[in-house]
């Protein structure tokens, strides 16, 4: 959910076309993943709320650098958590969801790293 909120801001306030594009991609992919996770949680008897998630306050003058750094850190952490869940999670459906979404997270990280080094 954080990647969606930050992605919306990046799509609007990004200084480079690459950051704007990454922001839009984050919104699309993470919105889909979040909807799937919310549905899976509901099926399991849990409730997930994203209503309290707000975009982070990145500095206007240094927006791209701060946004890309946060996306890199977020995705590195997400990938570790998803890999752990996909390999050794207790619930087969949650394991499958994590495994299914892992390639997208790795693709996001590659995009962010590429844009960060330009």
PDB file of C-alpha atoms in Angstrom:
ATOM      1  CA  UNK A   1       0.000   0.000   0.000  1.00  0.00           C
ATOM      2  CA  UNK A   2       2.895   2.373   0.721  1.00  0.00           C
ATOM      3  CA  UNK A   3       4.296   1.807  -2.769  1.00  0.00           C
ATOM      4  CA  UNK A   4       0.896   2.756  -4.232  1.00  0.00           C
ATOM      5  CA  UNK A   5       0.667   6.021  -2.277  1.00  0.00           C
ATOM      6  CA  UNK A   6       4.270   6.956  -3.033  1.00  0.00           C
ATOM      7  CA  UNK A   7       3.839   5.889  -6.666  1.00  0.00           C
ATOM      8  CA  UNK A   8       0.896   8.244  -7.129  1.00  0.00           C
ATOM      9  CA  UNK A   9       3.060  11.126  -5.905  1.00  0.00           C
ATOM     10  CA  UNK A  10       6.010  10.026  -8.066  1.00  0.00           C
ATOM     11  CA  UNK A  11       3.805   9.903 -11.159  1.00  0.00           C
ATOM     12  CA  UNK A  12       2.838  13.535 -10.522  1.00  0.00           C
ATOM     13  CA  UNK A  13       5.948  15.054  -8.947  1.00  0.00           C
ATOM     14  CA  UNK A  14       8.765  12.984 -10.413  1.00  0.00           C
ATOM     15  CA  UNK A  15      11.409  15.131 -12.041  1.00  0.00           C
ATOM     16  CA  UNK A  16      12.449  12.595 -14.669  1.00  0.00           C
ATOM     17  CA  UNK A  17      10.319  10.563 -17.074  1.00  0.00           C
ATOM     18  CA  UNK A  18      11.864   7.383 -15.602  1.00  0.00           C
ATOM     19  CA  UNK A  19      10.650   8.204 -12.086  1.00  0.00           C
ATOM     20  CA  UNK A  20       7.186   9.094 -13.367  1.00  0.00           C
ATOM     21  CA  UNK A  21       7.064   5.781 -15.240  1.00  0.00           C
ATOM     22  CA  UNK A  22       8.257   3.824 -12.192  1.00  0.00           C
ATOM     23  CA  UNK A  23       5.630   5.572 -10.067  1.00  0.00           C
ATOM     24  CA  UNK A  24       2.843   4.575 -12.460  1.00  0.00           C
ATOM     25  CA  UNK A  25       4.128   0.995 -12.582  1.00  0.00           C
ATOM     26  CA  UNK A  26       4.214   0.799  -8.787  1.00  0.00           C
ATOM     27  CA  UNK A  27       0.627   2.004  -8.596  1.00  0.00           C
ATOM     28  CA  UNK A  28      -0.585  -0.542 -11.140  1.00  0.00           C
ATOM     29  CA  UNK A  29       1.300  -3.581  -9.843  1.00  0.00           C
ATOM     30  CA  UNK A  30       1.025  -2.929  -6.118  1.00  0.00           C
ATOM     31  CA  UNK A  31      -2.679  -2.034  -6.365  1.00  0.00           C
ATOM     32  CA  UNK A  32      -3.303  -5.408  -7.974  1.00  0.00           C
ATOM     33  CA  UNK A  33      -1.172  -7.256  -5.406  1.00  0.00           C
ATOM     34  CA  UNK A  34      -2.813  -5.450  -2.498  1.00  0.00           C
ATOM     35  CA  UNK A  35      -6.310  -6.291  -3.771  1.00  0.00           C
ATOM     36  CA  UNK A  36      -5.328  -9.954  -4.064  1.00  0.00           C
ATOM     37  CA  UNK A  37      -3.850  -9.951  -0.559  1.00  0.00           C
ATOM     38  CA  UNK A  38      -6.906  -8.264   0.938  1.00  0.00           C
ATOM     39  CA  UNK A  39      -9.145 -10.873  -0.714  1.00  0.00           C
ATOM     40  CA  UNK A  40      -6.916 -13.704   0.510  1.00  0.00           C
ATOM     41  CA  UNK A  41      -6.876 -12.286   4.047  1.00  0.00           C
ATOM     42  CA  UNK A  42     -10.673 -11.958   4.013  1.00  0.00           C
ATOM     43  CA  UNK A  43     -10.952 -15.581   2.912  1.00  0.00           C
ATOM     44  CA  UNK A  44      -8.749 -16.536   5.880  1.00  0.00           C
ATOM     45  CA  UNK A  45     -10.873 -14.490   8.302  1.00  0.00           C
ATOM     46  CA  UNK A  46      -8.546 -11.490   8.623  1.00  0.00           C
ATOM     47  CA  UNK A  47      -9.076  -7.850   7.752  1.00  0.00           C
ATOM     48  CA  UNK A  48      -6.405  -5.652   6.189  1.00  0.00           C
ATOM     49  CA  UNK A  49      -6.959  -1.917   6.041  1.00  0.00           C
ATOM     50  CA  UNK A  50      -4.887   0.437   3.929  1.00  0.00           C
ATOM     51  CA  UNK A  51      -6.872   3.544   4.839  1.00  0.00           C
ATOM     52  CA  UNK A  52      -4.209   4.909   7.177  1.00  0.00           C
ATOM     53  CA  UNK A  53      -1.364   4.710   4.648  1.00  0.00           C
ATOM     54  CA  UNK A  54      -0.242   8.130   3.454  1.00  0.00           C
ATOM     55  CA  UNK A  55       2.451   9.053   0.932  1.00  0.00           C
ATOM     56  CA  UNK A  56       5.844   9.836   2.380  1.00  0.00           C
ATOM     57  CA  UNK A  57       6.980  13.452   2.362  1.00  0.00           C
ATOM     58  CA  UNK A  58       9.862  13.511  -0.100  1.00  0.00           C
ATOM     59  CA  UNK A  59      11.760  16.773  -0.543  1.00  0.00           C
ATOM     60  CA  UNK A  60      10.653  18.551  -3.752  1.00  0.00           C
ATOM     61  CA  UNK A  61      14.148  19.564  -4.803  1.00  0.00           C
ATOM     62  CA  UNK A  62      15.541  16.079  -4.330  1.00  0.00           C
ATOM     63  CA  UNK A  63      12.386  14.092  -5.054  1.00  0.00           C
ATOM     64  CA  UNK A  64      13.715  11.556  -7.554  1.00  0.00           C
ATOM     65  CA  UNK A  65      16.752  10.600  -5.483  1.00  0.00           C
ATOM     66  CA  UNK A  66      14.739  10.207  -2.277  1.00  0.00           C
ATOM     67  CA  UNK A  67      11.932   8.321  -3.988  1.00  0.00           C
ATOM     68  CA  UNK A  68      14.268   5.887  -5.739  1.00  0.00           C
ATOM     69  CA  UNK A  69      16.277   5.289  -2.558  1.00  0.00           C
ATOM     70  CA  UNK A  70      13.118   4.499  -0.599  1.00  0.00           C
ATOM     71  CA  UNK A  71      11.789   2.218  -3.350  1.00  0.00           C
ATOM     72  CA  UNK A  72      15.082   0.350  -3.471  1.00  0.00           C
ATOM     73  CA  UNK A  73      15.102  -0.159   0.292  1.00  0.00           C
ATOM     74  CA  UNK A  74      11.408  -1.125   0.383  1.00  0.00           C
ATOM     75  CA  UNK A  75      11.766  -3.653  -2.422  1.00  0.00           C
ATOM     76  CA  UNK A  76      14.926  -5.220  -1.000  1.00  0.00           C
ATOM     77  CA  UNK A  77      13.037  -5.785   2.278  1.00  0.00           C
ATOM     78  CA  UNK A  78       9.905  -6.992   0.479  1.00  0.00           C
ATOM     79  CA  UNK A  79      11.871  -9.479  -1.621  1.00  0.00           C
ATOM     80  CA  UNK A  80      13.477 -11.007   1.491  1.00  0.00           C
ATOM     81  CA  UNK A  81      10.087 -11.320   3.211  1.00  0.00           C
ATOM     82  CA  UNK A  82       8.362 -12.767   0.129  1.00  0.00           C
ATOM     83  CA  UNK A  83      11.195 -15.252  -0.471  1.00  0.00           C
ATOM     84  CA  UNK A  84      10.986 -16.436   3.126  1.00  0.00           C
ATOM     85  CA  UNK A  85       7.203 -16.812   2.881  1.00  0.00           C
ATOM     86  CA  UNK A  86       7.353 -18.544  -0.515  1.00  0.00           C
ATOM     87  CA  UNK A  87       9.914 -21.043   0.772  1.00  0.00           C
ATOM     88  CA  UNK A  88       8.788 -21.749   4.310  1.00  0.00           C
ATOM     89  CA  UNK A  89       5.366 -20.241   4.948  1.00  0.00           C
ATOM     90  CA  UNK A  90       2.752 -22.275   6.784  1.00  0.00           C
ATOM     91  CA  UNK A  91      -0.256 -21.513   4.562  1.00  0.00           C
ATOM     92  CA  UNK A  92      -0.105 -22.963   1.023  1.00  0.00           C
ATOM     93  CA  UNK A  93      -2.257 -20.179  -0.447  1.00  0.00           C
ATOM     94  CA  UNK A  94      -0.156 -17.420   1.115  1.00  0.00           C
ATOM     95  CA  UNK A  95       3.018 -19.207  -0.014  1.00  0.00           C
ATOM     96  CA  UNK A  96       1.650 -19.347  -3.558  1.00  0.00           C
ATOM     97  CA  UNK A  97       0.674 -15.657  -3.475  1.00  0.00           C
ATOM     98  CA  UNK A  98       4.161 -14.669  -2.296  1.00  0.00           C
ATOM     99  CA  UNK A  99       5.833 -16.843  -4.948  1.00  0.00           C
ATOM    100  CA  UNK A 100       3.579 -15.414  -7.665  1.00  0.00           C
ATOM    101  CA  UNK A 101       4.403 -11.812  -6.712  1.00  0.00           C
ATOM    102  CA  UNK A 102       8.136 -12.275  -6.182  1.00  0.00           C
ATOM    103  CA  UNK A 103       9.137 -11.863  -9.866  1.00  0.00           C
ATOM    104  CA  UNK A 104       7.269  -8.548 -10.037  1.00  0.00           C
ATOM    105  CA  UNK A 105       9.105  -7.252  -6.977  1.00  0.00           C
ATOM    106  CA  UNK A 106      12.443  -8.302  -8.483  1.00  0.00           C
ATOM    107  CA  UNK A 107      11.528  -6.521 -11.714  1.00  0.00           C
ATOM    108  CA  UNK A 108      10.618  -3.387  -9.745  1.00  0.00           C
ATOM    109  CA  UNK A 109      13.955  -3.491  -7.926  1.00  0.00           C
ATOM    110  CA  UNK A 110      15.837  -3.798 -11.216  1.00  0.00           C
ATOM    111  CA  UNK A 111      13.919  -0.804 -12.650  1.00  0.00           C
ATOM    112  CA  UNK A 112      14.645   1.289  -9.566  1.00  0.00           C
ATOM    113  CA  UNK A 113      18.344   0.378  -9.518  1.00  0.00           C
ATOM    114  CA  UNK A 114      18.648   1.192 -13.207  1.00  0.00           C
ATOM    115  CA  UNK A 115      16.996   4.598 -12.777  1.00  0.00           C
ATOM    116  CA  UNK A 116      19.054   5.259  -9.639  1.00  0.00           C
ATOM    117  CA  UNK A 117      22.330   4.845 -11.542  1.00  0.00           C
ATOM    118  CA  UNK A 118      21.537   7.273 -14.343  1.00  0.00           C
TER     119      UNK A 118
END
